[in-house]
mmCIF file of N, CA and C in Angstrom:
data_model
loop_
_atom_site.group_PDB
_atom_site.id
_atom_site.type_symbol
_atom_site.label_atom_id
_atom_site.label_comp_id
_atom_site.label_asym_id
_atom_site.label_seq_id
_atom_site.Cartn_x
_atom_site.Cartn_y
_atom_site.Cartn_z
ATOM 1 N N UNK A 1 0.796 -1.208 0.000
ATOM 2 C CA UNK A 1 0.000 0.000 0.000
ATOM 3 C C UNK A 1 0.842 1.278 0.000
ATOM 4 N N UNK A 2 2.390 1.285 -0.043
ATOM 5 C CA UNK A 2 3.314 2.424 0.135
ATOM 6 C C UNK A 2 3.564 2.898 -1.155
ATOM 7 N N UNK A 3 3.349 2.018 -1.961
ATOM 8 C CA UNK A 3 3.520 2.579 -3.551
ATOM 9 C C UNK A 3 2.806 3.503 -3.961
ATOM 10 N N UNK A 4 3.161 4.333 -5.286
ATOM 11 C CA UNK A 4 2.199 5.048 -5.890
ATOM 12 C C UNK A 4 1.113 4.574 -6.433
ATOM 13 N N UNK A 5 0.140 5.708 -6.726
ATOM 14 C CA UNK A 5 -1.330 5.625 -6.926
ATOM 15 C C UNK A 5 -1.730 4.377 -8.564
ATOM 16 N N UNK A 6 -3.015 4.385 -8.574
ATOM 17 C CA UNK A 6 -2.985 3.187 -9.495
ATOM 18 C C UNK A 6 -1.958 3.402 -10.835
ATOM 19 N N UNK A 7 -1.767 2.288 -11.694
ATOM 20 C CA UNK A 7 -1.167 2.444 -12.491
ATOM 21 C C UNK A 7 -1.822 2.708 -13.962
ATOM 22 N N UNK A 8 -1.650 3.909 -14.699
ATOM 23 C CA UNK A 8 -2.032 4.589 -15.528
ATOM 24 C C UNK A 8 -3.134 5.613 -15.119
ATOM 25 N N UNK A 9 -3.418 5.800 -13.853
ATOM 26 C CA UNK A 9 -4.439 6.725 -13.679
ATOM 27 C C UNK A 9 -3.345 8.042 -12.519
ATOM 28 N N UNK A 10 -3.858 9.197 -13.078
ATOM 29 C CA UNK A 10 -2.798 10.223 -12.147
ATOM 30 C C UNK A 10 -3.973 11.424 -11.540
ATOM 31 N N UNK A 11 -3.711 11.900 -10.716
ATOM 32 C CA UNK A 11 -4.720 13.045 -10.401
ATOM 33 C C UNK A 11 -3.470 14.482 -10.144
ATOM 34 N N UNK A 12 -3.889 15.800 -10.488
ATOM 35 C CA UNK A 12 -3.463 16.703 -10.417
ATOM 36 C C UNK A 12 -4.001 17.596 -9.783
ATOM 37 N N UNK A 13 -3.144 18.538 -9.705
ATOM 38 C CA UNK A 13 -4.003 20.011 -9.023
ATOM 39 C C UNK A 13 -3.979 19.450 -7.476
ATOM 40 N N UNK A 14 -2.542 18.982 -6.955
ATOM 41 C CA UNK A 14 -3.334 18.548 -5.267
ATOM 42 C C UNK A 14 -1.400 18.913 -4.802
ATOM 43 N N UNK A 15 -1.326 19.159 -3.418
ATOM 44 C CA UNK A 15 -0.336 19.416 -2.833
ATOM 45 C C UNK A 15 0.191 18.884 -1.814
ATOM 46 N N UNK A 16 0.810 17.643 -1.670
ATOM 47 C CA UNK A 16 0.753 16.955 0.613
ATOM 48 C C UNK A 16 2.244 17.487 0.609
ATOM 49 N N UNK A 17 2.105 18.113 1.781
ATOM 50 C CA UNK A 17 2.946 18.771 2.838
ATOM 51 C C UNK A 17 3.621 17.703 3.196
ATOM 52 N N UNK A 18 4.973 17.883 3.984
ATOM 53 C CA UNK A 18 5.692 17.264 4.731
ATOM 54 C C UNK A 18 4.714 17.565 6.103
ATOM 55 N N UNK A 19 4.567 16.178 7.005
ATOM 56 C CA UNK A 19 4.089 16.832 8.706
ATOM 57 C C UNK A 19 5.081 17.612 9.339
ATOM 58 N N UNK A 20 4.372 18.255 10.049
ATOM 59 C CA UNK A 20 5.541 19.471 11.120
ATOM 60 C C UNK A 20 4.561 18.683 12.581
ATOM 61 N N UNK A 21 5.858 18.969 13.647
ATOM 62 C CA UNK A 21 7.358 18.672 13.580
ATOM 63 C C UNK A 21 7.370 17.584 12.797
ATOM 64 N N UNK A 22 8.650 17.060 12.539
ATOM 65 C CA UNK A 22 9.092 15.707 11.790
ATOM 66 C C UNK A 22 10.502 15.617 12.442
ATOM 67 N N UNK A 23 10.936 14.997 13.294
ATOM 68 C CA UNK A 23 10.445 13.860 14.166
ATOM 69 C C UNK A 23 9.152 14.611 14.958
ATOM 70 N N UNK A 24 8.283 13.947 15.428
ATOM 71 C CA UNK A 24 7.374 14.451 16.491
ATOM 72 C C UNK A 24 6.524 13.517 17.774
ATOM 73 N N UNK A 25 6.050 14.268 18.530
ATOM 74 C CA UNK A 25 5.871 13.315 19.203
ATOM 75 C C UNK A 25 4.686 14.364 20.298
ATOM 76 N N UNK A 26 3.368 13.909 20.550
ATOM 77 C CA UNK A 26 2.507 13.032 19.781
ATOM 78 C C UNK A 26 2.091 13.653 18.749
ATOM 79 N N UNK A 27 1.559 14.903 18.201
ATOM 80 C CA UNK A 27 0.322 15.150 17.443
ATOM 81 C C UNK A 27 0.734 16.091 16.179
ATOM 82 N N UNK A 28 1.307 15.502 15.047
ATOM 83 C CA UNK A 28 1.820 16.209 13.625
ATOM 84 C C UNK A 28 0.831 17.446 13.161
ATOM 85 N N UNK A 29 0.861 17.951 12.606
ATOM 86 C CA UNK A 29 0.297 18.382 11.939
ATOM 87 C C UNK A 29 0.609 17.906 10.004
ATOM 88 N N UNK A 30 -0.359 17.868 9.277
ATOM 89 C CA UNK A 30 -0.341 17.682 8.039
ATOM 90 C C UNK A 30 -0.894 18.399 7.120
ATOM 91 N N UNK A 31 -0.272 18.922 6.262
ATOM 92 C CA UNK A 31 -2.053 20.026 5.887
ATOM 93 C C UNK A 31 -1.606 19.641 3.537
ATOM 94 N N UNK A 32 -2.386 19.685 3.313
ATOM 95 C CA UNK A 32 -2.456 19.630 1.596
ATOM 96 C C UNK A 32 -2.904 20.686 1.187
ATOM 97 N N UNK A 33 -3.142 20.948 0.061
ATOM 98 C CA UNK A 33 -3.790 21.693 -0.959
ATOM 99 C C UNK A 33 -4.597 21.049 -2.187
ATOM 100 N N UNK A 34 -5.622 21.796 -2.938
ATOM 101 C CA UNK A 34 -6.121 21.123 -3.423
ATOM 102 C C UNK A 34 -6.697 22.802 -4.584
ATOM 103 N N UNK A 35 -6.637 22.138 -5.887
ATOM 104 C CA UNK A 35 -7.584 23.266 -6.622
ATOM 105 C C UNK A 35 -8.495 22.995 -7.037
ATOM 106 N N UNK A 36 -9.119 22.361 -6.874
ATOM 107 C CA UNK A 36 -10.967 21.885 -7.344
ATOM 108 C C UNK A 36 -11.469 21.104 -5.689
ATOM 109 N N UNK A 37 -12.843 20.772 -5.907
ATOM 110 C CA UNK A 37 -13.098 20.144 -4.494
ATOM 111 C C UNK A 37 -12.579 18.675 -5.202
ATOM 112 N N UNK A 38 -12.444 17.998 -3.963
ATOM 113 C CA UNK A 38 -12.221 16.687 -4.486
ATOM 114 C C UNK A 38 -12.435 16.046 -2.929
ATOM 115 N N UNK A 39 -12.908 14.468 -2.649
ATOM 116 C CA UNK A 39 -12.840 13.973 -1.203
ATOM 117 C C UNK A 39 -11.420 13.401 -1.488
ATOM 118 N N UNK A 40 -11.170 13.285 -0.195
ATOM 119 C CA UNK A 40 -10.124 13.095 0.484
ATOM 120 C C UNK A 40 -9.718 12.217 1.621
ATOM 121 N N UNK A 41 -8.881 11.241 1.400
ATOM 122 C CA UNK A 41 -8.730 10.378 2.475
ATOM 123 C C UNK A 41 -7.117 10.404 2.808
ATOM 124 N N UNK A 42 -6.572 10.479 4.512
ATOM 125 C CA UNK A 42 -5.347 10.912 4.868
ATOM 126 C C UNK A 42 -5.368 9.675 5.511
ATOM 127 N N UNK A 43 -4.157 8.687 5.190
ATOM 128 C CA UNK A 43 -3.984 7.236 5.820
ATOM 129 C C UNK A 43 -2.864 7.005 5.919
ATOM 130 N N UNK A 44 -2.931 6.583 7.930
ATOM 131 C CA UNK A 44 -1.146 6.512 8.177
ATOM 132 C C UNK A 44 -1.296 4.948 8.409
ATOM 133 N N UNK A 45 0.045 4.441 7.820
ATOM 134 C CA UNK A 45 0.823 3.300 7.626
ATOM 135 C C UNK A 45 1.756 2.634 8.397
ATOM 136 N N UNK A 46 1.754 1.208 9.191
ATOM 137 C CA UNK A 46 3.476 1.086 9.876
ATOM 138 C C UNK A 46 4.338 0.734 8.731
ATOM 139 N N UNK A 47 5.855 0.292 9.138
ATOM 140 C CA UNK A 47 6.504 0.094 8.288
ATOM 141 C C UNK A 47 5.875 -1.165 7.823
ATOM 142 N N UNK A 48 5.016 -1.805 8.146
ATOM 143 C CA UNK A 48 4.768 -3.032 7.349
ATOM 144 C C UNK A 48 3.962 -3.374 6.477
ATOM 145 N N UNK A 49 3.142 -1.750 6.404
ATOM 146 C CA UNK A 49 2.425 -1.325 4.905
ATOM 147 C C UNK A 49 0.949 -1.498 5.602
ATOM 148 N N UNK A 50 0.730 -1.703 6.975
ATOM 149 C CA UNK A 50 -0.560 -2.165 7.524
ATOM 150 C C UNK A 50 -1.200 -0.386 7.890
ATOM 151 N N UNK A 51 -2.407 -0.429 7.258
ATOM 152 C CA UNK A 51 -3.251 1.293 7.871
ATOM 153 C C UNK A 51 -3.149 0.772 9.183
ATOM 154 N N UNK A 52 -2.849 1.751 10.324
ATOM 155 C CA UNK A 52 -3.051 2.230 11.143
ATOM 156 C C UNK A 52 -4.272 3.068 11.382
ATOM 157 N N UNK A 53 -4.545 3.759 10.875
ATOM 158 C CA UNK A 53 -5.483 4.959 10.953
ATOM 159 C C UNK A 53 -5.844 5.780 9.682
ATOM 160 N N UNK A 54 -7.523 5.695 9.818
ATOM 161 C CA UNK A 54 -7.274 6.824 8.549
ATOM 162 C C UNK A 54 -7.824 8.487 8.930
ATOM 163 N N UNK A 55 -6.511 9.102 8.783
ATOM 164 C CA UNK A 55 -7.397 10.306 9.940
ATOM 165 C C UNK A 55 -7.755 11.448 9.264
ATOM 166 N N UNK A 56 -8.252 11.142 8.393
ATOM 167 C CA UNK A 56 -9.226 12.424 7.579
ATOM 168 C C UNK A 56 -10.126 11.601 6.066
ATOM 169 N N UNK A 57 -11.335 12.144 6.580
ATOM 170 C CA UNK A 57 -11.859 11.363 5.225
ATOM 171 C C UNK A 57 -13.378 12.066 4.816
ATOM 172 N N UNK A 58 -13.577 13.206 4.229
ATOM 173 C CA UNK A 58 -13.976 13.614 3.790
ATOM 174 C C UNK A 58 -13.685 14.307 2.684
ATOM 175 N N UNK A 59 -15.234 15.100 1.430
ATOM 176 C CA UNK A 59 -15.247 16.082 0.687
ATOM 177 C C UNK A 59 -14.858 17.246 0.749
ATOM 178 N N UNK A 60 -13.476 18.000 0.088
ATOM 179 C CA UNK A 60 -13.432 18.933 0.622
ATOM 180 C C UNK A 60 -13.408 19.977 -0.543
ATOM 181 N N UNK A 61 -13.594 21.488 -0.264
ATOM 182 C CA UNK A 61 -13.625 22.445 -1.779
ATOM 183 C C UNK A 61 -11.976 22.672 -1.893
ATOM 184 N N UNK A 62 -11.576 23.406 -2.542
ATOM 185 C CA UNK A 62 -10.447 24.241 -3.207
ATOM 186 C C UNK A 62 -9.652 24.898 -2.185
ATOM 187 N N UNK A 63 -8.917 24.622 -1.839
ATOM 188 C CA UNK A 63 -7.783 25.724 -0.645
ATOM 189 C C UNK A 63 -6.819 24.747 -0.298
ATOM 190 N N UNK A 64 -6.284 25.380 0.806
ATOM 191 C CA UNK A 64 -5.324 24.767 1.530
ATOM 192 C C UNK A 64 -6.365 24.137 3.263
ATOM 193 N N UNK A 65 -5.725 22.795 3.391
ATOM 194 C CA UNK A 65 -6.215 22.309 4.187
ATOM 195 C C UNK A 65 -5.216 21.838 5.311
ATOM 196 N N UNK A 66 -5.452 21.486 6.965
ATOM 197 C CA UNK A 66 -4.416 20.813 7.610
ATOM 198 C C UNK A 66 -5.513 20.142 8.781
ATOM 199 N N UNK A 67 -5.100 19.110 9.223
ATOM 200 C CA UNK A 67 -5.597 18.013 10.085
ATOM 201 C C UNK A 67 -4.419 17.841 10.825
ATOM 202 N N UNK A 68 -4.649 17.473 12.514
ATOM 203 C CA UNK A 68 -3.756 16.684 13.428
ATOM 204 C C UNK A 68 -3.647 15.481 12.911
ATOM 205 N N UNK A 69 -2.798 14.425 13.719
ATOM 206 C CA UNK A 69 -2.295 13.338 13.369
ATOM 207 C C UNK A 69 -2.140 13.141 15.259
ATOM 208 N N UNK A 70 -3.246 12.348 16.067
ATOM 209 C CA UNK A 70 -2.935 12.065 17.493
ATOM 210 C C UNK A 70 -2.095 10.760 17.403
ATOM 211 N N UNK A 71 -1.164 10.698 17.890
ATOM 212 C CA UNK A 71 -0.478 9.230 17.500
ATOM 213 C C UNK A 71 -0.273 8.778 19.309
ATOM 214 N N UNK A 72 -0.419 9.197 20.536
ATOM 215 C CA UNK A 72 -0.120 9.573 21.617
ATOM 216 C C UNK A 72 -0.118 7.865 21.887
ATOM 217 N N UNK A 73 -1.424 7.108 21.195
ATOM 218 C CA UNK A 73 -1.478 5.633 21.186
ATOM 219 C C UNK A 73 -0.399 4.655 20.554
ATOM 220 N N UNK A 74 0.575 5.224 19.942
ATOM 221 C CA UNK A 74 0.834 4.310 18.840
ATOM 222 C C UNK A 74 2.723 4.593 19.851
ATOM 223 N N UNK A 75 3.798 3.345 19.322
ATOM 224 C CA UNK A 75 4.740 3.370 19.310
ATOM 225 C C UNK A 75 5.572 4.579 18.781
ATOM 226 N N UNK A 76 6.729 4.336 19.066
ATOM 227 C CA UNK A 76 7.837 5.098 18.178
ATOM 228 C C UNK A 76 8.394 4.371 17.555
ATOM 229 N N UNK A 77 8.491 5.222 16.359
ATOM 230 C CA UNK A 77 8.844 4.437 14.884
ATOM 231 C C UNK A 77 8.510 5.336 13.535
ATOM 232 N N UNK A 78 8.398 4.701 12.824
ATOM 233 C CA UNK A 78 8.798 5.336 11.564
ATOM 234 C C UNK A 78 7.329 4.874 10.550
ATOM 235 N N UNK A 79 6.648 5.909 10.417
ATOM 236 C CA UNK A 79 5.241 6.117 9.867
ATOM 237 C C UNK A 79 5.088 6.188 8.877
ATOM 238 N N UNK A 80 3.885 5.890 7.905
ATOM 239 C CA UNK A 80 3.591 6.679 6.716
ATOM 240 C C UNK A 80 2.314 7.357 6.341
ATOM 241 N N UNK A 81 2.244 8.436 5.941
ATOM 242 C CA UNK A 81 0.920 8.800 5.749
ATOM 243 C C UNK A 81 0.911 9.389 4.109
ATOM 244 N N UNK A 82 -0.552 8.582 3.459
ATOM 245 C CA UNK A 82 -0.655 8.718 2.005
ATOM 246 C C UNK A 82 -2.015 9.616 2.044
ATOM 247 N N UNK A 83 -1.737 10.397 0.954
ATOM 248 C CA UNK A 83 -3.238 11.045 0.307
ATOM 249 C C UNK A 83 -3.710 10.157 -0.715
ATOM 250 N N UNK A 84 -5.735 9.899 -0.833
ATOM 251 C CA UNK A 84 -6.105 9.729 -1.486
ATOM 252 C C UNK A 84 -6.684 10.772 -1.749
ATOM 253 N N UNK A 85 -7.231 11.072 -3.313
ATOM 254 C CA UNK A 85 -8.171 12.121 -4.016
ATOM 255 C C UNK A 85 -8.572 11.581 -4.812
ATOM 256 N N UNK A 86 -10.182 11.641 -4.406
ATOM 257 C CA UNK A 86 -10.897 10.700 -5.241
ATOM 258 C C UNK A 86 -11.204 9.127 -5.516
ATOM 259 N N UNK A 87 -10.336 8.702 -4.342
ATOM 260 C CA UNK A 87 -10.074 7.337 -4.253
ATOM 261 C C UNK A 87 -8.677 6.951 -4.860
ATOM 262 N N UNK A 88 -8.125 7.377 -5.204
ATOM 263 C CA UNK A 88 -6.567 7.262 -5.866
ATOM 264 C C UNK A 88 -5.665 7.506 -5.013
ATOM 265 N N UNK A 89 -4.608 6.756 -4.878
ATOM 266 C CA UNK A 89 -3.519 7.194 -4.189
ATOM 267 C C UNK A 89 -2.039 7.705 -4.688
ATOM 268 N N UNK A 90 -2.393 8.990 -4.439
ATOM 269 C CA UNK A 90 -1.361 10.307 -5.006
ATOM 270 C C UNK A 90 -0.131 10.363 -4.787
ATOM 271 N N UNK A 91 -0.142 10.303 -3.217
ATOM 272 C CA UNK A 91 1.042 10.806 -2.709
ATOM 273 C C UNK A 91 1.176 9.825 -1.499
ATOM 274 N N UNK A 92 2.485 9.642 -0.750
ATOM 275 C CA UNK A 92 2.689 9.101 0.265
ATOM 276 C C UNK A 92 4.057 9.926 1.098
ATOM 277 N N UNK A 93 4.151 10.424 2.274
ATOM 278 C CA UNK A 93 5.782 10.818 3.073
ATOM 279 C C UNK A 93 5.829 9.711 4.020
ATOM 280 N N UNK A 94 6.659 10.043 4.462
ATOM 281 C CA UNK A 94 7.101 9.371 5.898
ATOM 282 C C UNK A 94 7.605 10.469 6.894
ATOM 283 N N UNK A 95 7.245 9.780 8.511
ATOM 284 C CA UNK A 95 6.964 10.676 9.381
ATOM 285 C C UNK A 95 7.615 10.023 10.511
ATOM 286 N N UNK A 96 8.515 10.129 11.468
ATOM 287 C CA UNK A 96 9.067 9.642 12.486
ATOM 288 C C UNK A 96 8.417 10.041 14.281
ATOM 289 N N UNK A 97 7.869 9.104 15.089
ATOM 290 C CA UNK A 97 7.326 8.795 16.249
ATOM 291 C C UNK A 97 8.675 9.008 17.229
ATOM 292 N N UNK A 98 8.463 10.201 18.304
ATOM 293 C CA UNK A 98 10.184 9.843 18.487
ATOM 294 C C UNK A 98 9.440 10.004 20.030
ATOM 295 N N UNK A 99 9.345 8.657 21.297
ATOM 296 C CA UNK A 99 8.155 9.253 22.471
ATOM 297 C C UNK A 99 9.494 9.372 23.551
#
């Protein structure tokens, strides 16, 4: 699930941020951009490609957007969080748990 979005299909017009802090410990911030509405799903990953959480999942319009990331539950370690738009998966970073 760490790979890029399907193969031959691409979506544009969208922006994922690096999280701040990075290392952090507990609650990231993440924020995207977007120029048309499009829904949106924000899904963090362990290293073993398993969702953890999906912590944003709604329709959203045109702007810049940002969501927490509470991880206060989870280990330290080394994360991933991917954007979907539209059901596609765009983008993916990685994010470090440091407690």
């Amino acid at each position: 699930p760490l790979s890029g979005g399907s193969s031959g299909t691409s979506v544009e017009g969208f922006q994922l941020d690096r999280d701040y802090p990075n290392p952090f410990n507990p609650a990231p911030q993440i924020k995207f951009d977007l120029d048309k509405p499009a829904f949106v799903d924000l899904k963090v990953y362990d290293v073993k490609g398993m969702e953890v959480k999906n912590i944003y999942s709604r329709y959203d319009g045109a702007g810049n957007h940002e969501t927490e990331f509470n991880a206060s539950a989870l280990s330290s370690g080394i994360y991933f969080y991917s954007i979907f738009i539209n059901g596609v998966k765009t983008d993916s970073k990685k994010m470090l748990l440091i407690k």
